[in-house]
Each structure stands twice: as structure tokens, then as C-alpha cells.
Short mmCIF file of C-alpha atoms and ligand atoms in Angstrom, two decimals:
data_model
loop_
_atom_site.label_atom_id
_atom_site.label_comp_id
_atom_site.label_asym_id
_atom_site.label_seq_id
_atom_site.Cartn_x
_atom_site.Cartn_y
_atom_site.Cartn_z
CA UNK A 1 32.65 13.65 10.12
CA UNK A 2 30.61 11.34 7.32
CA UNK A 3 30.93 12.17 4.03
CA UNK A 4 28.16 10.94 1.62
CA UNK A 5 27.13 10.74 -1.91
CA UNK A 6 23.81 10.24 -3.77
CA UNK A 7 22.76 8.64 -6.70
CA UNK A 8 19.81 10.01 -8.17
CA UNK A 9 18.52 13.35 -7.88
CA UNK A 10 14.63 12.83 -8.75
CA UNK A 11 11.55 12.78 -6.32
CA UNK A 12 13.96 10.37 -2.91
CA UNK A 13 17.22 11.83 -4.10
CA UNK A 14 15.85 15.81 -3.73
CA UNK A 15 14.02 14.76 -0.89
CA UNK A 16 17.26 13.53 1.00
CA UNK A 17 19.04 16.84 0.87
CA UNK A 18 15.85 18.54 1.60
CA UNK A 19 15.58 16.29 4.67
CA UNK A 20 19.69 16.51 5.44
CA UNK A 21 19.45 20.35 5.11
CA UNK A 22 16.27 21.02 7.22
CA UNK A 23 17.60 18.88 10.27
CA UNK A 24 21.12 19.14 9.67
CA UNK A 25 21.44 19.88 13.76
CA UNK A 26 18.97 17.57 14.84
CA UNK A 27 20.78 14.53 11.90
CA UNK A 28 24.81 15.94 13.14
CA UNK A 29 23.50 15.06 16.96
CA UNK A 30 21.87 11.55 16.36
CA UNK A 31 24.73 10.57 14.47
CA UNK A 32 27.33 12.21 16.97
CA UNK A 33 29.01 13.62 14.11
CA UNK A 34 28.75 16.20 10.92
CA UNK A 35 26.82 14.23 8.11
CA UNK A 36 28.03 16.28 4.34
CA UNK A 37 26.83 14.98 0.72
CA UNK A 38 29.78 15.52 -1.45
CA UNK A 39 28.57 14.40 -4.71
CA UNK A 40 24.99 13.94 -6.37
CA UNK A 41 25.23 11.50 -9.22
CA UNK A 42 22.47 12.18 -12.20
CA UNK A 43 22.74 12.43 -15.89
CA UNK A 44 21.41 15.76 -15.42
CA UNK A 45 22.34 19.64 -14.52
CA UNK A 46 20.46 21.40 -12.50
CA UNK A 47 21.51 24.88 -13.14
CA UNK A 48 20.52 27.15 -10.40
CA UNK A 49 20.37 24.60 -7.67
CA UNK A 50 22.34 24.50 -4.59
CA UNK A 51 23.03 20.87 -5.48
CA UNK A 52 24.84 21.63 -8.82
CA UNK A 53 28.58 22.00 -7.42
CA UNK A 54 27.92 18.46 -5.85
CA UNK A 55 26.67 17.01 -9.32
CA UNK A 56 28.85 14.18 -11.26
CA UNK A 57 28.21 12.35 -13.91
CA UNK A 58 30.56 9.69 -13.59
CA UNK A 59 29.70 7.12 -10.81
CA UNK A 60 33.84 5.98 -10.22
CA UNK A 61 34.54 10.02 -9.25
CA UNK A 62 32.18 8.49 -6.10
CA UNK A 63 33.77 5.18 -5.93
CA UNK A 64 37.10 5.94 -5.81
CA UNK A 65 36.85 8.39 -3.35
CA UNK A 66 38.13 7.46 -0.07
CA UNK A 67 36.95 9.99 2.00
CA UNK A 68 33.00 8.83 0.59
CA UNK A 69 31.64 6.76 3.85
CA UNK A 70 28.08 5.95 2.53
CA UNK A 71 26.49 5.76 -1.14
CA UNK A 72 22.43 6.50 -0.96
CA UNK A 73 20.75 4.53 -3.62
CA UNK A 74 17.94 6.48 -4.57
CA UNK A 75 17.72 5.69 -8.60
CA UNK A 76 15.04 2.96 -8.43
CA UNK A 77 15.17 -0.04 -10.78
CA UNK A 78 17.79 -2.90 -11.02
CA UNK A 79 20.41 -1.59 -13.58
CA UNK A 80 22.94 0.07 -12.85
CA UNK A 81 21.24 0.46 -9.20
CA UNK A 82 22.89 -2.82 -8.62
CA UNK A 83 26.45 -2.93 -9.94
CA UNK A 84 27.07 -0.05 -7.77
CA UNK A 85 26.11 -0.61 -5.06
CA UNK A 86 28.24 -4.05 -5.37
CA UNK A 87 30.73 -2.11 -6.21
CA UNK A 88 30.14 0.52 -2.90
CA UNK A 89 29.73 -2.30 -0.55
CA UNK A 90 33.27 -4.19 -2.07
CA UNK A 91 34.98 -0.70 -1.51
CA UNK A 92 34.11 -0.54 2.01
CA UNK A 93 31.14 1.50 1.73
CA UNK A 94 28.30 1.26 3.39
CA UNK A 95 24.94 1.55 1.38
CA UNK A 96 21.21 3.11 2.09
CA UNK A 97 18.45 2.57 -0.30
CA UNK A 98 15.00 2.98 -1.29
CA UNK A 99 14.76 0.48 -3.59
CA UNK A 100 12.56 -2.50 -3.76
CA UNK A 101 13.30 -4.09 -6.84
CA UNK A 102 16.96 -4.09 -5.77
CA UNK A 103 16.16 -5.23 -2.26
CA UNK A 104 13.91 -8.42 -3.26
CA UNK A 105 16.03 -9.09 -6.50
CA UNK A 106 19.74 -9.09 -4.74
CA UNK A 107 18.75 -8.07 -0.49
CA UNK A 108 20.25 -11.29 0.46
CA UNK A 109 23.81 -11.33 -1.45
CA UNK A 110 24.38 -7.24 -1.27
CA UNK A 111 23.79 -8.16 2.61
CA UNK A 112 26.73 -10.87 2.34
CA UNK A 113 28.76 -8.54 0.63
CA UNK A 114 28.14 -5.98 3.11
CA UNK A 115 29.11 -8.20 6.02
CA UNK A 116 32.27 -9.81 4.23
CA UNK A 117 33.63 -5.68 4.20
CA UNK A 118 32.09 -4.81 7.62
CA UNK A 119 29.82 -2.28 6.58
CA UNK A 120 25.94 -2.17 6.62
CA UNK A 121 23.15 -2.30 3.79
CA UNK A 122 20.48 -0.49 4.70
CA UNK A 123 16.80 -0.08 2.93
CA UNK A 124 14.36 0.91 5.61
CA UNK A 125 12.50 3.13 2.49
CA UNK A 126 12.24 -0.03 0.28
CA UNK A 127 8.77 -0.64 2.12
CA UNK A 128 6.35 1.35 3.70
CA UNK A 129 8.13 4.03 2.64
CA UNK A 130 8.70 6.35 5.91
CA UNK A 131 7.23 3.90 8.07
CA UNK A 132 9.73 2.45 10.45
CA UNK A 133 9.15 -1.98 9.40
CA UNK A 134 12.42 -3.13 8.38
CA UNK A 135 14.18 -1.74 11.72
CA UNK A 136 11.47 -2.82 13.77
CA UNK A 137 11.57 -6.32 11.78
CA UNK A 138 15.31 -6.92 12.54
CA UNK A 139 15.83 -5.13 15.95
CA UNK A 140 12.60 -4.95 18.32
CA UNK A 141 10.69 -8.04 17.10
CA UNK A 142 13.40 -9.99 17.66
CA UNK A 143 11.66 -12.14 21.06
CA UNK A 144 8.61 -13.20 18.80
CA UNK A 145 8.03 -16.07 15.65
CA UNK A 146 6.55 -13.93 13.65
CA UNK A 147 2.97 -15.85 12.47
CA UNK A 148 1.57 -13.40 9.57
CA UNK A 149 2.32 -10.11 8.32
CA UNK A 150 -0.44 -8.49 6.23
CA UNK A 151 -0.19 -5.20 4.85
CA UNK A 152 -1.44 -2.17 2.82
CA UNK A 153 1.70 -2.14 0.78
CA UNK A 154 0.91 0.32 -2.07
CA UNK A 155 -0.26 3.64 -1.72
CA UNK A 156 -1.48 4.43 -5.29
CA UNK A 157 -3.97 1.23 -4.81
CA UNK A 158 -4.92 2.02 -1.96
CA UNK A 159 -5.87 5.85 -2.44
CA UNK A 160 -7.79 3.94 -5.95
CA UNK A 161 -9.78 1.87 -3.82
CA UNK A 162 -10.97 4.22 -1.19
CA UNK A 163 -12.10 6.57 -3.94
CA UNK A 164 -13.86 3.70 -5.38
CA UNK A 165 -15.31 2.85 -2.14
CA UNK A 166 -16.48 6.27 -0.44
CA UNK A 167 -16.95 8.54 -4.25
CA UNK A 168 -18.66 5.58 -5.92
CA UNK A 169 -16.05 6.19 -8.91
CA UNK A 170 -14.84 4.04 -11.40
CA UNK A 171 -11.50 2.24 -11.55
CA UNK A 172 -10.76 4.07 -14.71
CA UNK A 173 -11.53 7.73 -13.26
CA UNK A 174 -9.53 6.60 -10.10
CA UNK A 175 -6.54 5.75 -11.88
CA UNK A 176 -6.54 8.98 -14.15
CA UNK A 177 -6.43 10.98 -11.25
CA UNK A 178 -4.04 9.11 -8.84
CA UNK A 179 -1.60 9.79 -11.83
CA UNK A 180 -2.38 13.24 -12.43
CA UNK A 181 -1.56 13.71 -8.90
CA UNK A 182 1.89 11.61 -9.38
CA UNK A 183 0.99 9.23 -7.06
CA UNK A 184 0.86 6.25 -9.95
CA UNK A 185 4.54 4.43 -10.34
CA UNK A 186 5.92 5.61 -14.35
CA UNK A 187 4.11 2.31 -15.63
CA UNK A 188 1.09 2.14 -13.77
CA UNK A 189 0.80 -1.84 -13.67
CA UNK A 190 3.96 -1.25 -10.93
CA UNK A 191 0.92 -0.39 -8.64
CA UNK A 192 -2.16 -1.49 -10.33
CA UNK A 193 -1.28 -5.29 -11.44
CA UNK A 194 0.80 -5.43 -7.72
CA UNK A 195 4.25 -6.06 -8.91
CA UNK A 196 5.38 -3.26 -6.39
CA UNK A 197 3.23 -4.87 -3.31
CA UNK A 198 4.58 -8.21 -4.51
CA UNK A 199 8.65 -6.64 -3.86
CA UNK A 200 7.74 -5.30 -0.93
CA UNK A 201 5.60 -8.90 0.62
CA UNK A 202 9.21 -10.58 -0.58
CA UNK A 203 11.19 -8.33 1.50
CA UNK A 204 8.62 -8.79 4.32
CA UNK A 205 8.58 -12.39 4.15
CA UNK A 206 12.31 -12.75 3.97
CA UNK A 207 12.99 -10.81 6.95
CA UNK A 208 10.28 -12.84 8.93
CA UNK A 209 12.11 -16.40 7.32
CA UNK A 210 15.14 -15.22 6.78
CA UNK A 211 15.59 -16.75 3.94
CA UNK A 212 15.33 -15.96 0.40
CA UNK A 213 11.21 -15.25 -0.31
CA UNK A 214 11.32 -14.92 -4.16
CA UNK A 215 8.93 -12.22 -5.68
CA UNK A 216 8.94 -14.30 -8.74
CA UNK A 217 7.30 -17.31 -6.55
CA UNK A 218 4.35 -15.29 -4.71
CA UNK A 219 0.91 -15.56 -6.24
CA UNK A 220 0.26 -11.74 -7.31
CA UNK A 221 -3.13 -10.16 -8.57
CA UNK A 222 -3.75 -6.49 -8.60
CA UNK A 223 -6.93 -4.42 -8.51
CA UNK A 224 -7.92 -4.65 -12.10
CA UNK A 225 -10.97 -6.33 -11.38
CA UNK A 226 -11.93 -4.44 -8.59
CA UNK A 227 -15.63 -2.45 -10.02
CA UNK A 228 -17.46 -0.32 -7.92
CA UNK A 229 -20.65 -2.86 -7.74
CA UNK A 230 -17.40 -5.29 -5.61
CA UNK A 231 -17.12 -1.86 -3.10
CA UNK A 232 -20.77 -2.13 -2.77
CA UNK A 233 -21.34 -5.96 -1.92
CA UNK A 234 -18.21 -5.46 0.42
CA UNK A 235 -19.76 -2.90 2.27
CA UNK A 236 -23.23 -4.48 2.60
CA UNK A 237 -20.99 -7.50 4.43
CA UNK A 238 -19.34 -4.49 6.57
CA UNK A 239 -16.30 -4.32 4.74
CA UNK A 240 -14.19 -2.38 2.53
CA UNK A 241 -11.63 -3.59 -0.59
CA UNK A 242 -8.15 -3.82 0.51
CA UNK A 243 -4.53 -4.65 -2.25
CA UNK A 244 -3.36 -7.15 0.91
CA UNK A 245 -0.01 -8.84 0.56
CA UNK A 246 0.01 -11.41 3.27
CA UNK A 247 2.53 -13.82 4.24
CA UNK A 248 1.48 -16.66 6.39
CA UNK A 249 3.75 -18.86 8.61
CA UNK A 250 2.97 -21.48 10.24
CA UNK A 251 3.92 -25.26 11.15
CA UNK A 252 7.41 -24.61 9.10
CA UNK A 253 5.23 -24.07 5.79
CA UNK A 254 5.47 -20.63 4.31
CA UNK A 255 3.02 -18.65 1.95
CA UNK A 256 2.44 -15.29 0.54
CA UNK A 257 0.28 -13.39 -1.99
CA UNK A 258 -0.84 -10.22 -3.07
CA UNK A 259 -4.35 -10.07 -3.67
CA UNK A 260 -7.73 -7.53 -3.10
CA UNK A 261 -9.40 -9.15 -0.63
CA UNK A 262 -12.19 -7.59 1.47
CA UNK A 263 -11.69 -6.72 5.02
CA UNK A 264 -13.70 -6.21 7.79
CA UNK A 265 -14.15 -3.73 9.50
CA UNK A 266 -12.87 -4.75 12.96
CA UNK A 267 -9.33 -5.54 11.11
CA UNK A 268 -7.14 -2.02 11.59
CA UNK A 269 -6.52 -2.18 8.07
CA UNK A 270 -9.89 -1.36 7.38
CA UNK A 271 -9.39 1.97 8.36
CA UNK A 272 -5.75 2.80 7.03
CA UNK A 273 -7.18 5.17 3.48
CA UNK A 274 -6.20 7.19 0.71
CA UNK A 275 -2.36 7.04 0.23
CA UNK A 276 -1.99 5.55 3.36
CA UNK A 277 -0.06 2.63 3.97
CA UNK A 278 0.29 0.05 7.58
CA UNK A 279 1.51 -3.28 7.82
CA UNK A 280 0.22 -6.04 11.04
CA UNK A 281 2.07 -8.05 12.28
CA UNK A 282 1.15 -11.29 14.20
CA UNK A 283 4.13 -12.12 16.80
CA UNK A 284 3.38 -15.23 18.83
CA UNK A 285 4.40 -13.67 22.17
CA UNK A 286 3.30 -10.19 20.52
CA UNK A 287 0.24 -10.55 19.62
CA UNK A 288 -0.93 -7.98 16.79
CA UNK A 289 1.22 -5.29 16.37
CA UNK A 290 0.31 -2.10 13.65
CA UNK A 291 2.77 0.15 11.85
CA UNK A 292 0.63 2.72 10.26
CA UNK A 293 2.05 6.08 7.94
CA UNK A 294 2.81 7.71 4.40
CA UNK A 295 4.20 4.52 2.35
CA UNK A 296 5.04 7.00 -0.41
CA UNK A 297 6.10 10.05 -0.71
CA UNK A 298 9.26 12.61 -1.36
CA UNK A 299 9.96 13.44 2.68
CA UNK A 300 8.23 10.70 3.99
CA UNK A 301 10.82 8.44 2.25
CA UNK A 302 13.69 10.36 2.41
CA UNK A 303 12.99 10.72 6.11
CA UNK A 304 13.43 6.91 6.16
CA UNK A 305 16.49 7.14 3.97
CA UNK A 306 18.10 9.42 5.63
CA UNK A 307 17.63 7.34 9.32
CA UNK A 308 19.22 4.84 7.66
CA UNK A 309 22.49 7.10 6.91
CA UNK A 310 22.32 8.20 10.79
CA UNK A 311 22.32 4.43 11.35
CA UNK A 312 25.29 3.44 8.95
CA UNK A 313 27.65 6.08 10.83
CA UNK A 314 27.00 4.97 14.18
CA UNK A 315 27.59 1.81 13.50
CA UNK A 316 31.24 2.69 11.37
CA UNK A 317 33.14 -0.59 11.00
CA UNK A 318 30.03 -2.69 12.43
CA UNK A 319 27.53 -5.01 10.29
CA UNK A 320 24.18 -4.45 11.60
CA UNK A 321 24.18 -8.31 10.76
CA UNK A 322 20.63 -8.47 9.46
CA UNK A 323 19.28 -12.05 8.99
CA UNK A 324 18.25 -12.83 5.71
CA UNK A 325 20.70 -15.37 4.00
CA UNK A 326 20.62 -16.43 0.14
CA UNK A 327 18.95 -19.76 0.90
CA UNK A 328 15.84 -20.05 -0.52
CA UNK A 329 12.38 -20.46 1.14
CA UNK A 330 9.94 -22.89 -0.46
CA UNK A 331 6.54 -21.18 -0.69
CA UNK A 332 3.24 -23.33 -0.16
CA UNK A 333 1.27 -23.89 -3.51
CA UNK A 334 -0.88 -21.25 -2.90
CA UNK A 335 -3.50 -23.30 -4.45
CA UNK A 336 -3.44 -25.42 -0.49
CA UNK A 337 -3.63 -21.89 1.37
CA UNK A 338 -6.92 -21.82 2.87
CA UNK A 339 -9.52 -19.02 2.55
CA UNK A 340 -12.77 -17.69 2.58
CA UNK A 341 -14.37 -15.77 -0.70
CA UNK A 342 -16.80 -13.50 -1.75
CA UNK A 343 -18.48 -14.84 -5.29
CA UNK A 344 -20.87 -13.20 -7.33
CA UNK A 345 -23.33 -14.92 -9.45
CA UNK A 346 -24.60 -14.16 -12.62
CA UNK A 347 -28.04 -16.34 -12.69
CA UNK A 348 -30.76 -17.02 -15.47
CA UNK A 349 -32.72 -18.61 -13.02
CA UNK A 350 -32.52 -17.32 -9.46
CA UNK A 351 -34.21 -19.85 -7.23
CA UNK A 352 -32.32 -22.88 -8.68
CA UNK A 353 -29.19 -20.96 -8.79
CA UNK A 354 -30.06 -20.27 -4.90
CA UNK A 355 -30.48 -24.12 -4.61
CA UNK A 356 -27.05 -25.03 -6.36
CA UNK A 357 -24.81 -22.38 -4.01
CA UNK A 358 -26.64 -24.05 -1.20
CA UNK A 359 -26.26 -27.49 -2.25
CA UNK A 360 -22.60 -27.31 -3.90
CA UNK A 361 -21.29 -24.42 -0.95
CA UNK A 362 -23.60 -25.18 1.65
CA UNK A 363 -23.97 -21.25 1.86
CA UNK A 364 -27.25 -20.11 2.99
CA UNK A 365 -26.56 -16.20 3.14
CA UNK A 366 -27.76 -14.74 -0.22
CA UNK A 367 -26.73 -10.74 -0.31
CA UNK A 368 -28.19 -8.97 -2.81
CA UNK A 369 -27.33 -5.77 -3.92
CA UNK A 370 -30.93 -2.69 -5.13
CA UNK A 371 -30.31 -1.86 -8.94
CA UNK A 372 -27.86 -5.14 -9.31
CA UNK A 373 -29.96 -7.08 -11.77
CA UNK A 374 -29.87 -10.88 -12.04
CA UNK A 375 -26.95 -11.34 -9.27
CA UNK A 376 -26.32 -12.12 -6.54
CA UNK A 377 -23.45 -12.76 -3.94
CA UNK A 378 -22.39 -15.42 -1.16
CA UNK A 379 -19.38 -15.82 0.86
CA UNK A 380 -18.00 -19.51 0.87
CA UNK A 381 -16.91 -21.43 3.80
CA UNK A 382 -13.28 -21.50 4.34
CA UNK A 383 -11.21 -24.10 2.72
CA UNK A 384 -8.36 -24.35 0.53
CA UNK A 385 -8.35 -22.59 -2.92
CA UNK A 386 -8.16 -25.60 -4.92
CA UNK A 387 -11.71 -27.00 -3.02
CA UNK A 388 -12.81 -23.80 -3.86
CA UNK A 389 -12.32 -23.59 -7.15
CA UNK A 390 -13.86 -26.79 -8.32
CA UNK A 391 -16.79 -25.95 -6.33
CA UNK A 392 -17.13 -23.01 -8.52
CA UNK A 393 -16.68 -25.40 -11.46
CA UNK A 394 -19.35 -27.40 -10.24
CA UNK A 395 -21.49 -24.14 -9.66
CA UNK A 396 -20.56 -22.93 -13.69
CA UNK A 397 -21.89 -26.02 -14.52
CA UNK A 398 -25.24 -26.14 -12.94
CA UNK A 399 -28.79 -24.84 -14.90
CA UNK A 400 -29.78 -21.09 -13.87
CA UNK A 401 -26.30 -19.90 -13.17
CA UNK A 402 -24.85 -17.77 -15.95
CA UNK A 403 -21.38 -17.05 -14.52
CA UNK A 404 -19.34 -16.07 -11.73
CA UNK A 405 -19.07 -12.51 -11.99
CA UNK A 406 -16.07 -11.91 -9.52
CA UNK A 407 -14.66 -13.59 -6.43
CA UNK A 408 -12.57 -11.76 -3.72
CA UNK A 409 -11.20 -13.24 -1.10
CA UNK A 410 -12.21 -12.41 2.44
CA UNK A 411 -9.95 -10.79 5.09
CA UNK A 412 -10.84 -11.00 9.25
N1 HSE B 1 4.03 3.63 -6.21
C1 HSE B 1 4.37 3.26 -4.88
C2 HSE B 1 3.11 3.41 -4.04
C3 HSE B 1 5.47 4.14 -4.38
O1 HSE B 1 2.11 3.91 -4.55
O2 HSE B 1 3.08 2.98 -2.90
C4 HSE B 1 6.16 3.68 -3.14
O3 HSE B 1 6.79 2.44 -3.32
#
């Protein structure tokens, strides 16, 4: 038998008993043994509940209890998240989370940890929430150099932008009502500014490296900026707006951002809506592989929690020995990465501001866009950001334009 315990009993933590109680047959044959939570740690009662007998409020009633096999860290945020599950891990526990910030701020050292006590640290949920990446990452691609992974990390975002895209509304409206449906993190700039795509691109990249990808080191720009006249020139190039965080590696160099970028339409991320997430991976042997499902969501992550728990008691007294060490991996300046953007022009003068994009980008394509007054839009050529950027200094600087309106990069 497996004894557990949880920490947290909000949206995960309810969801993993929901989950352990609905297949407790199907959970007891996978992991060739009875699977029991013993204790639920929250602040809170929950009179009436099932869960209530289980409920403590002190965190060493869980620690010091020998018979406890694995902790389920289901709290979210660094503090206390991380002292205990240090603590679990030194204790001989093994650990299962769903949390990202606690996976790209400490993955690397909790996975030491785990390995110097021969027991596992698990956090299949921490991205994509119940689709299987991290497993598939560490145990199937395991014959391939990984090349790229690209991904719709962030469900809020990307239910946002397809409401933007296919209702024609605006960002604000979009973001009122992904929150009134709960799908918006507490603070919404988790989502919108993509601080939570940025975690999970980290834990991506690391796995891929296996090294230590900082999240503090990757380039990171939400959807802020996204308006609905972007959707439009996006879809007149056959497109649609995408929150993308991309990790590229190749010839030993190593970058990754998080960024809006619009991709076309023969890309399968094109069609991955609403709260949708999928992440592509590029394999060398492989080729392009999808893994496409709910990235958010109570069952949909505790599903992925809880295959982690089957996972930690088959493997009692073995470390999974996932790769991802505490040395740290240099990122490219992501000002070198090369790419290809949309720009939109605010003109005074059209037909000179026409001549300048052609003479300064050597773009000949002009898209304009009915009711879109005195703008236009081109895509540049690809080259690195930097070149691109002083092109569009160059461009500011020329008679009959009035300003760059926006600039997106492009996705194939
Ligand atoms: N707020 C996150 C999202 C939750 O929308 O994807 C899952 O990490």
C-alpha cells in the first residue's frame, strides 16, 4: 500500500481526490498497489466534506510521518511550496507537483535532492497541464536532439486571442470574461504579460538542454499589445495570433522567448483554440512531433498529478534520474535570433512611405487593411532582431512615415 498526503486543497488539490476517488480501481491496478491520502494540508476547514478527517494544519504532522510515501504539491507559488518539499524529498519522500514557479525556480536542485535520497520528483502538471510533455520529454524522446520546441503554453491567452480573432472583440472585453470564467491566473499579468508561459518555456528548455534554462534570462512579452486591427492583418496574410514560447537549439547555441507572433496556418498550432494548449516538438531523427490537450484545468491537471503519484510508487526506492543538472545554460542574446516580422505603418504620406519600406526593407508586399485609415502593413525579410530594428529606426526616420504602429513576429 502507498500512503499519501496533499498540500493544498484549492482548484489541483480537490481535483486530485476527485481524480483518486473516481478511479481508485483503475489508479490501485496501474500502481499494483492501494494508493490512500492520509492527510490534506490547508489553512482551512471544510466542514461537511469527506476530506475534513484528513485535514491538518501543521505541515510536520505530514513530515514526520513514516508511513507518508509521497507529498503532492499542489499550493502553487514558491513559499513555503519549496521548503517542504526540501524537506519531503530529505525525509525520503518522494514528491509530485503542479507547480511551475517551483519547477523553473528550484527543478534542478529538488531533482539532486531527490536522487541523493533515492526517491523521484515529479511535475508532469507544471506544463501543459494534463498533457503528457515532461514524461514524453525524459522517457520516449530520448533517441532524438531535440532542435525547437514551440508551444501554446497558456490557456487564458490563448482562449483571449481566439476570441479576439473569430468575435472581433477587444482585448479588454476578452480579458473580463476569461476571468469571470476563472480561467485568468489571481493576478492576471501571470497570463497576460507571459510570466507563466515564460516558467513553463524554462522547464521546456531545460529538459531539452539539460541544463539550467533560467526564466529570469528568456526574452518575455505578453499579449498586451495584441488589438483586434493585429487579428485582422494576420488573417489577411492567412494567419492567426499565437502567445508562442519557443526555444531554439541549434549549433550548441541556445535561445528562447515568449512572444505573440503570428502563425500560419499550415503550422498545427494554428489550429490548437480557446483554452487549448499543444506544444511541437522538432526531434532531428523525429521530425515534428504534436502534443495537443487542456493545459489548464481542475481534472485535466490533477489527472496529470495524479499519473505522476502512480509513477512515484512503481518506481519505490528508484530515481527516475531525470536529466536536468544545476549548471547553467547560456541563452543567445535574443537580439542575434533571427526572424521575420509583421510591421505596421502609420504614414502621412503613403507613396513615399511605400518607397522607404521598399528601399530600407526591400519589401514589396503592401497589405492593407478596408476601414484602416492611413496604414499600412509589410512583413520584413528574415534577419536577426537587431538588423531589424535599426531598419525600423531608419524607417521612423524617413518623411511620410508617422510611426510604427505594431510589429509581431512571424511564425511558419
Ligand atoms: N493560468 C494558466 C493558464 C493555468 O491559463 O494556462 C495553467 O498553468
Amino acid at each position: 500500500m502507498a500512503v499519501i498526503a496533499v498540500l493544498g486543497y484549492g482548484t489541483v488539490g480537490s481535483g486530485v481526490v476527485e481524480v483518486m476517488n473516481t478511479n481508485r480501481e483503475l489508479i490501485q491496478s496501474k500502481a499494483e498497489q492501494p494508493v490512500d491520502i492520509k492527510y490534506v494540508l490547508d489553512l482551512r476547514d471544510f466542514p461537511g466534506d469527506p476530506i475534513q478527517n484528513m485535514i491538518t494544519h501543521n505541515y510536520d504532522d505530514i513530515l514526520n510521518d513514516p508511513e507518508v510515501e509521497v507529498v503532492v504539491e499542489v499550493m502553487g507559488g514558491v513559499d513555503p511550496a519549496y521548503s517542504f518539499v526540501k524537506s519531503a524529498l530529505q525525509s525520503g519522500k518522494s514528491v509530485c507537483t503542479s507547480n511551475k514557479e517551483l519547477v523553473a525556480a528550484h527543478g534542478a536542485e529538488l531533482m539532486r535532492i531527490a536522487k541523493e535520497n533515492n526517491v523521484n520528483f515529479l511535475f508532469e502538471a507544471s506544463v501543459g497541464g494534463g498533457i503528457p510533455i515532461i514524461r514524453p520529454i525524459n522517457r520516449s524522446i530520448t533517441s532524438d536532439r531535440i532542435e525547437a520546441v514551440t508551444g501554446i503554453l497558456n490557456g487564458t491567452t490563448n482562449y483571449m486571442l481566439t476570441k479576439m480573432d473569430t468575435e472581433g472583440l477587444d482585448y479588454e472585453d476578452v480579458l473580463k470574461d476569461a476571468q469571470a470564467k476563472g480561467y485568468a491566473e489571481r493576478n492576471p499579468a501571470a497570463d497576460v504579460e507571459g510570466y507563466d508561459a515564460c516558467r513553463k518555456i524554462a522547464i521546456l528548455a531545460s529538459l531539452a538542454t539539460e541544463k539550467t534554462v533560467s526564466y529570469e534570462d528568456i526574452y518575455t512579452e505578453g499579449i498586451t499589445n495584441i488589438s483586434t486591427t493585429d487579428m485582422l492583418y494576420a488573417q489577411k496574410l492567412g494567419g492567426i495570433i499565437k502567445l508562442l514560447g519557443k526555444a531554439g537549439f541549434e549549433d550548441g547555441r541556445v535561445w528562447a522567448r515568449v512572444a505573440p507572433a503570428v502563425v500560419s496556418s499550415d503550422n498545427p498550432l494554428s489550429m490548437v483554440s480557446d483554452v487549448f494548449n499543444a506544444i511541437l516538438l522538432k526531434g532531428n531523427m523525429l521530425g515534428d512531433v504534436m502534443f495537443y490537450g487542456r493545459g489548464a484545468g481542475k481534472l485535466p491537471t490533477a489527472s496529470a498529478v495524479v499519473s505522476d503519484i502512480v509513477d512515484a510508487v512503481r518506481h519505490r526506492n528508484i530515481n527516475l534520474g531525470i536529466k536536468w543538472s544545476e549548471e547553467k545554460q547560456e541563452l543567445m542574446d535574443i537580439d542575434d535570433v533571427k526572424v521575420s516580422k509583421l510591421v505596421r505603418v502609420e504614414y502621412a504620406q503613403k507613396d513615399s512611405a511605400i518607397a522607404a519600406v521598399g528601399n530600407i526593407f526591400a519589401a514589396k508586399d503592401i497589405i492593407e487593411l478596408e476601414g484602416a485609415e492611413d496604414e499600412f502593413a509589410f512583413v520584413t525579410k528574415k534577419a536577426s532582431e537587431s538588423e531589424i530594428n535599426s531598419r525600423l529606426e531608419e524607417l521612423l526616420n524617413t518623411d511620410g512615415i508617422n510611426g510604427i504602429l505594431n510589429t509581431i513576429r512571424m511564425e511558419g
